[in-house]
XYZ file of C-alpha atoms in Angstrom:
491
model
C 173.243 132.839 131.644
C 175.255 133.924 128.814
C 177.356 131.257 127.842
C 178.727 132.826 124.170
C 181.203 129.406 123.809
C 182.645 129.504 120.034
C 182.078 126.691 118.701
C 184.484 124.020 118.400
C 184.421 123.803 114.580
C 184.904 127.438 113.977
C 187.958 127.665 116.740
C 188.394 124.724 118.770
C 191.279 126.513 121.256
C 189.373 129.527 121.507
C 186.270 126.672 122.369
C 188.441 125.374 124.813
C 190.526 128.741 126.747
C 186.931 130.030 126.861
C 185.236 126.930 128.517
C 188.199 126.597 131.119
C 187.103 129.943 132.338
C 183.156 129.715 131.826
C 183.286 126.562 133.588
C 185.338 128.109 136.292
C 187.888 125.841 136.067
C 190.819 127.587 136.268
C 192.276 131.220 135.027
C 195.472 132.963 134.191
C 197.457 134.076 137.365
C 199.409 137.303 137.839
C 202.744 135.413 137.605
C 203.156 135.061 133.860
C 203.361 131.051 132.833
C 201.036 129.851 135.829
C 197.738 129.470 136.701
C 194.754 129.280 139.357
C 192.897 126.454 139.545
C 189.560 127.917 140.953
C 187.355 125.604 143.843
C 184.987 124.046 140.906
C 188.319 122.651 138.891
C 190.478 122.172 141.989
C 187.045 119.518 143.429
C 187.779 117.881 139.908
C 191.267 117.165 140.565
C 190.633 116.005 143.974
C 188.516 113.453 141.863
C 191.087 112.195 140.417
C 194.061 112.349 142.613
C 191.522 110.171 145.214
C 190.437 107.839 142.565
C 194.680 107.459 141.589
C 196.120 107.377 145.142
C 193.300 104.446 146.276
C 194.786 102.541 142.947
C 198.454 103.441 143.835
C 197.846 101.880 147.704
C 196.268 98.728 146.510
C 199.478 97.707 144.503
C 201.399 98.329 147.871
C 202.901 102.042 146.783
C 202.834 104.650 150.162
C 203.139 108.549 149.767
C 206.220 110.400 151.148
C 207.452 114.571 150.329
C 210.918 115.365 148.976
C 212.290 119.008 148.998
C 210.820 121.607 146.096
C 214.513 122.718 146.060
C 217.050 120.205 144.073
C 220.878 121.086 144.290
C 222.365 121.861 140.998
C 225.051 119.312 141.350
C 222.663 116.846 141.454
C 221.959 117.610 138.241
C 225.063 117.237 137.060
C 225.125 113.542 138.197
C 223.301 112.505 135.018
C 224.426 113.636 132.029
C 220.981 112.800 129.858
C 218.693 113.716 132.639
C 220.537 117.206 132.679
C 220.574 117.643 129.067
C 216.807 116.777 128.741
C 215.691 119.866 131.595
C 218.106 122.295 131.246
C 216.401 124.866 129.167
C 213.542 124.540 131.598
C 215.121 125.267 135.148
C 214.165 127.705 137.205
C 216.907 128.930 139.407
C 216.962 130.563 143.020
C 220.679 132.591 143.500
C 220.073 134.156 146.715
C 218.268 134.104 149.985
C 217.820 137.317 151.266
C 216.009 140.277 149.958
C 216.579 144.165 151.367
C 215.279 147.652 151.330
C 216.049 149.274 148.343
C 217.951 152.771 150.194
C 216.243 155.132 147.326
C 212.660 153.617 148.948
C 211.461 151.698 146.141
C 211.109 148.832 146.784
C 212.750 145.509 147.670
C 216.185 144.299 145.795
C 217.866 141.055 146.169
C 220.718 141.733 148.973
C 224.463 141.063 146.898
C 225.601 140.072 150.118
C 223.067 136.696 150.425
C 223.813 134.835 147.037
C 223.745 131.042 148.010
C 227.437 128.564 147.607
C 225.178 126.322 145.465
C 222.151 127.535 143.115
C 218.907 125.498 143.819
C 216.955 124.157 141.064
C 212.877 124.639 142.221
C 212.271 121.055 140.855
C 211.363 120.006 137.234
C 211.128 116.464 138.323
C 212.653 114.273 141.867
C 214.224 111.563 140.686
C 217.492 113.561 141.575
C 216.937 114.726 144.594
C 214.939 111.547 145.542
C 217.449 108.501 144.363
C 220.326 110.927 147.023
C 218.047 109.940 149.847
C 217.498 106.399 148.841
C 221.660 105.903 148.677
C 220.626 106.466 152.653
C 218.133 104.000 152.770
C 219.201 101.129 150.946
C 222.158 98.724 151.928
C 220.415 95.753 151.474
C 218.129 93.635 149.904
C 215.890 93.667 152.656
C 215.292 97.547 151.717
C 213.892 96.527 148.892
C 211.575 97.594 146.960
C 211.288 100.594 147.760
C 207.576 101.755 146.889
C 207.254 105.929 146.707
C 205.109 108.072 145.193
C 204.706 111.982 146.106
C 201.692 114.556 145.304
C 203.857 117.912 144.595
C 204.150 120.733 142.367
C 206.746 121.114 139.922
C 208.331 124.203 137.791
C 208.829 123.700 134.002
C 209.670 127.059 132.830
C 207.156 127.440 129.422
C 206.440 130.930 128.407
C 203.897 129.933 125.879
C 201.306 128.470 128.534
C 198.056 127.193 127.894
C 195.560 126.212 130.974
C 196.057 123.047 131.975
C 198.102 121.729 129.333
C 200.964 123.604 129.506
C 202.015 126.178 132.145
C 204.773 126.911 133.931
C 204.413 125.209 137.565
C 201.865 122.354 137.622
C 200.218 119.773 140.020
C 201.555 116.302 139.679
C 202.135 112.442 141.359
C 205.509 111.121 140.442
C 206.184 107.795 141.865
C 209.611 106.444 142.299
C 210.703 103.087 143.070
C 213.457 101.220 143.597
C 213.989 97.302 143.293
C 215.916 93.832 143.104
C 216.215 92.673 139.603
C 215.501 93.801 136.204
C 212.551 91.901 136.484
C 210.631 93.681 139.123
C 211.303 97.148 137.477
C 210.378 96.351 134.473
C 207.278 94.622 135.477
C 206.674 97.992 138.138
C 206.783 100.019 134.832
C 204.321 98.111 132.722
C 202.067 97.716 135.628
C 201.958 101.572 136.770
C 200.932 101.954 132.846
C 198.092 99.659 133.010
C 196.966 102.118 136.313
C 196.945 104.764 134.300
C 195.015 103.448 131.422
C 192.665 101.812 133.619
C 192.016 105.301 135.358
C 191.849 107.194 132.363
C 189.436 104.490 130.739
C 187.048 103.681 133.340
C 186.614 107.054 135.817
C 187.428 109.483 132.752
C 186.091 107.615 129.870
C 188.866 108.463 127.662
C 190.221 105.442 126.016
C 194.425 105.276 125.593
C 196.555 103.357 123.335
C 199.211 102.336 125.457
C 202.730 102.441 123.915
C 206.374 102.548 123.961
C 208.493 106.109 123.278
C 210.929 105.885 120.532
C 214.532 107.034 121.330
C 214.054 110.571 120.205
C 211.087 110.796 122.779
C 211.308 108.780 125.709
C 212.435 110.335 129.504
C 216.215 112.325 129.749
C 217.748 109.656 131.930
C 215.765 106.555 131.291
C 215.808 103.300 129.353
C 212.155 103.048 128.244
C 209.287 105.134 128.382
C 205.888 103.362 128.200
C 203.111 105.905 127.778
C 199.342 106.366 127.052
C 198.160 108.485 124.461
C 194.351 109.852 123.979
C 192.593 111.551 121.259
C 191.354 114.719 121.435
C 187.485 116.302 119.767
C 190.108 118.257 117.324
C 191.582 115.358 115.965
C 195.277 115.962 117.911
C 196.998 113.456 120.436
C 197.577 114.215 124.655
C 199.944 112.265 126.170
C 198.076 111.200 129.348
C 200.677 109.899 131.663
C 204.185 107.793 131.259
C 206.440 105.247 133.146
C 209.828 105.260 132.922
C 212.047 102.171 133.520
C 215.243 103.898 134.784
C 217.749 101.025 134.368
C 220.427 101.811 136.631
C 220.790 104.889 134.942
C 219.936 106.676 138.795
C 221.731 104.139 141.110
C 225.085 104.310 139.315
C 224.527 108.195 138.951
C 224.117 108.393 142.994
C 226.004 105.387 143.980
C 223.073 103.683 145.495
C 223.903 99.992 145.951
C 222.415 96.668 148.154
C 223.922 93.741 149.200
C 222.384 90.505 147.329
C 221.421 87.216 149.997
C 225.131 86.546 148.652
C 226.713 89.581 149.737
C 227.372 90.805 146.540
C 227.247 94.781 145.950
C 224.676 95.515 142.905
C 223.962 98.240 142.048
C 219.614 99.116 142.406
C 217.090 99.502 139.354
C 214.761 101.981 139.061
C 211.681 103.031 137.477
C 209.416 106.998 137.519
C 205.726 107.859 136.601
C 203.428 110.541 136.133
C 200.285 112.117 135.673
C 199.611 115.930 135.772
C 197.040 118.341 135.829
C 197.031 117.940 131.724
C 194.364 115.501 132.561
C 192.321 118.217 133.242
C 193.051 119.639 129.632
C 192.095 115.624 128.301
C 188.997 115.665 130.457
C 187.671 118.423 128.613
C 188.797 118.169 125.038
C 187.947 114.648 125.185
C 184.300 114.745 125.669
C 182.729 118.137 126.203
C 180.885 120.255 123.215
C 179.397 123.871 121.995
C 177.787 124.153 125.506
C 179.715 123.719 128.291
C 181.708 120.469 130.080
C 180.668 117.047 129.362
C 182.015 115.305 132.984
C 181.931 111.533 133.202
C 179.658 110.867 136.518
C 182.844 109.705 138.099
C 184.753 112.666 138.309
C 181.879 115.229 138.491
C 181.842 117.395 141.780
C 178.401 117.232 141.705
C 176.724 114.691 139.769
C 173.347 115.553 140.284
C 171.617 118.899 140.716
C 167.833 119.360 141.831
C 166.384 123.071 140.212
C 163.453 123.679 142.054
C 160.729 126.175 139.738
C 158.521 128.441 142.208
C 157.231 131.242 142.664
C 156.095 131.486 146.179
C 158.072 130.649 149.463
C 155.220 127.896 149.851
C 156.109 126.161 146.696
C 159.642 126.326 147.173
C 158.823 124.600 150.818
C 156.513 121.957 149.126
C 159.372 121.466 146.702
C 162.445 121.097 149.290
C 160.788 118.408 151.007
C 160.650 116.032 148.213
C 163.967 117.581 146.900
C 165.707 116.352 150.996
C 164.430 113.167 150.490
C 165.775 112.632 146.644
C 169.021 114.218 148.228
C 169.298 112.076 151.321
C 168.474 108.432 149.753
C 170.917 109.306 146.669
C 173.504 110.364 149.085
C 173.433 106.933 150.958
C 174.076 105.420 147.379
C 177.166 107.493 147.333
C 176.136 110.187 144.853
C 177.065 113.915 144.920
C 173.973 115.864 144.735
C 173.241 119.885 145.420
C 169.854 121.308 145.991
C 170.156 125.120 144.125
C 167.342 127.164 145.905
C 168.993 130.850 145.439
C 166.151 133.198 144.348
C 168.713 135.262 142.893
C 168.298 133.100 139.442
C 165.781 132.041 137.101
C 165.429 127.968 136.925
C 166.898 128.875 133.276
C 170.013 130.212 133.931
C 170.543 127.325 136.276
C 169.983 125.096 133.928
C 172.442 127.032 131.536
C 175.442 127.818 134.278
C 174.662 123.578 135.053
C 175.051 122.256 131.463
C 178.148 124.401 131.067
C 179.581 123.303 134.120
C 178.840 119.506 132.982
C 176.749 117.838 135.780
C 175.609 114.548 134.714
C 171.757 114.998 136.055
C 169.679 117.367 136.517
C 166.399 117.600 138.087
C 163.712 120.074 137.866
C 160.770 120.066 140.209
C 157.832 122.466 140.232
C 154.606 122.645 141.455
C 152.648 120.517 138.896
C 155.831 118.059 139.363
C 154.473 118.043 143.205
C 150.824 117.577 142.323
C 151.471 114.457 139.598
C 153.852 112.747 142.049
C 156.566 113.286 139.426
C 159.898 114.516 138.219
C 161.737 115.797 135.221
C 165.184 114.296 135.235
C 167.461 115.650 132.253
C 170.854 114.034 131.314
C 174.163 115.523 130.103
C 175.215 113.776 127.676
C 172.801 113.488 125.268
C 170.738 116.629 126.910
C 167.611 114.001 126.665
C 164.631 114.567 129.229
C 162.358 112.120 130.915
C 159.479 112.691 133.310
C 159.628 109.789 135.941
C 157.228 109.149 138.696
C 159.130 110.322 142.248
C 159.375 106.522 143.194
C 160.848 105.349 140.833
C 163.298 108.214 140.223
C 166.371 107.016 142.546
C 166.450 103.763 140.362
C 166.504 105.697 137.460
C 169.130 108.188 138.563
C 171.987 105.645 139.680
C 171.005 103.535 136.448
C 171.281 106.562 134.575
C 174.889 107.624 136.089
C 176.087 104.543 135.229
C 174.530 104.346 131.070
C 176.628 108.648 131.026
C 179.584 106.929 132.259
C 179.429 104.081 129.698
C 178.079 106.447 126.596
C 180.660 109.378 126.985
C 183.263 106.689 126.797
C 181.483 104.415 123.755
C 181.037 107.801 122.332
C 184.875 108.803 122.532
C 186.219 104.898 121.621
C 183.793 105.658 118.554
C 185.646 109.218 117.301
C 189.356 107.344 118.017
C 188.272 104.532 115.741
C 186.730 106.632 113.204
C 189.995 108.744 113.433
C 192.376 105.932 113.125
C 193.788 105.071 109.728
C 196.285 103.099 108.020
C 198.311 104.334 105.310
C 201.318 102.960 102.930
C 202.646 106.014 101.206
C 203.599 109.060 102.258
C 201.335 111.222 100.196
C 198.949 109.175 101.822
C 199.790 110.310 105.234
C 199.924 113.628 104.580
C 196.615 113.935 103.444
C 195.572 112.558 106.328
C 197.317 114.327 108.458
C 195.704 117.628 106.493
C 192.257 116.274 106.058
C 190.818 114.162 108.776
C 193.289 114.133 111.177
C 194.018 111.521 114.133
C 196.045 108.719 114.395
C 197.792 107.549 111.279
C 199.390 104.139 111.307
C 202.313 103.800 109.481
C 205.457 101.552 108.715
C 208.304 103.450 109.829
C 212.243 102.703 109.292
C 213.071 103.132 113.393
C 215.861 105.446 112.298
C 215.740 109.110 114.444
C 216.762 110.969 111.562
C 213.506 109.458 109.365
C 211.547 110.617 112.470
C 212.568 114.142 112.582
C 212.383 114.360 109.083
C 208.814 113.317 108.888
C 208.171 115.660 111.849
C 209.614 118.533 110.454
C 207.804 118.562 106.859
C 204.496 118.146 108.643
C 204.863 118.915 112.458
C 203.521 114.926 113.332
C 205.346 112.311 115.894
C 205.526 108.826 117.051
C 203.377 108.846 119.094
C 204.093 105.723 120.593
C 205.091 102.298 119.402
C 201.457 100.323 120.326
C 202.101 97.504 122.616
C 199.533 95.323 120.954
C 201.325 96.113 117.900
C 201.527 92.661 115.165
C 205.341 92.642 113.533
C 204.521 92.727 109.956
C 206.651 93.176 107.429
C 206.477 96.520 105.262
C 208.889 99.205 104.106
C 208.880 102.967 105.752
C 206.452 105.753 104.113
C 209.473 108.139 104.356
C 212.616 106.221 103.167
C 210.924 102.782 101.440
C 213.282 101.262 103.948
C 212.575 97.633 105.402
C 209.567 98.020 108.238
C 208.976 95.341 111.143
C 206.068 97.189 112.962
C 203.651 100.424 112.004
C 203.842 102.977 114.697
C 201.793 105.965 115.784
C 202.097 109.377 113.985
C 199.976 112.261 115.382
C 199.938 116.566 115.264
C 199.675 116.761 119.066
C 199.495 118.972 121.981
């Protein structure tokens, strides 16, 4: 299999784009700004969905589905919200086509104009809170803990597969509560779920924090986030959880009668992760030979490649391979036996290396004679000859070790590329040099935040939740500061 991947060190952007295509994850579609997620890429997303969905349900959440279309008037009800999304909205104005009179094709029927334009959902707060008004009358109706898996549209023309497309897949949770304390606890709980998923399944360390006022979600009181560091030293926002306060409840007049019969506005949250996680997974771990997948998210965890010349040899290998496959399947390990005779073993090795399959087993006639198999791990490329009777235990242990090793490598990388600075000159030097996260004092003003962004293209990724208060001075303005925040250039 001809690889032809550019080196990360030479052209990281081109390496990423080529890897997405060559690993058979996704491709550009005929619709400008949109992508096609191919079966192998979608199977990774399905593994992500399954893990996250279980975590939601384990904490009492249930799934529902709401309309794709949002009446324009709904967006107008929450001023900050509409301002935040207005430039990204796709608008439906007509409901019918007709054949052109000159026979050139179809045209929009001018007589089919909608009385009110519909927005293709950029997010669903407005349509869901208009629904909650009908669902909630009393404290007995609360809390509502609802999530939906859906697609959304945010009109983007400068796109990159998985990272930024006009249409993408995601989940969006929308909850309603009787008290502020409950809603705030929900917001933090969901952030912690995202962080646990990122670290335990994606093997990707993240920083949990709060967004600044200028970076928070439109219509939210507070936005919490998880931030990850990619191998090119840029940050990527991997998930967000928003405390909405009573903003949407007031906009849509969602009230409930408390135990004393007093009417109160409901408290709300929303939270989401998207197929952007696929981009994060690729950029956090992969190498110049292709994908490196953590075993917990790999569609194929173990591939068995037979090395044979005759049909008789293949049959003897198949018997051994089938024994391995059945034992591993019983242990919950996904296995593929690739007995295609259209490609050489070397070609297959390269293919599965490109696709990031964590463990590869090679079995040839000599292995059959010796009662051994050759086992290779994708993350370090180490190979080992293992006795057939010990192989299943060795593989299950190896999968656990690979998962841990990928995380440890990513954590060590993040620690190496996290730098504390005390001056603006040092700040710029680090950004232009090794990159990564830069911890620095900030005076808390939007003006300083914007100036730094204009001059360096670095943004405040978050105010880390575990950041301790420490007296200092802002690296830009010299004004007093109570804690350091995390800056980085980002996707």
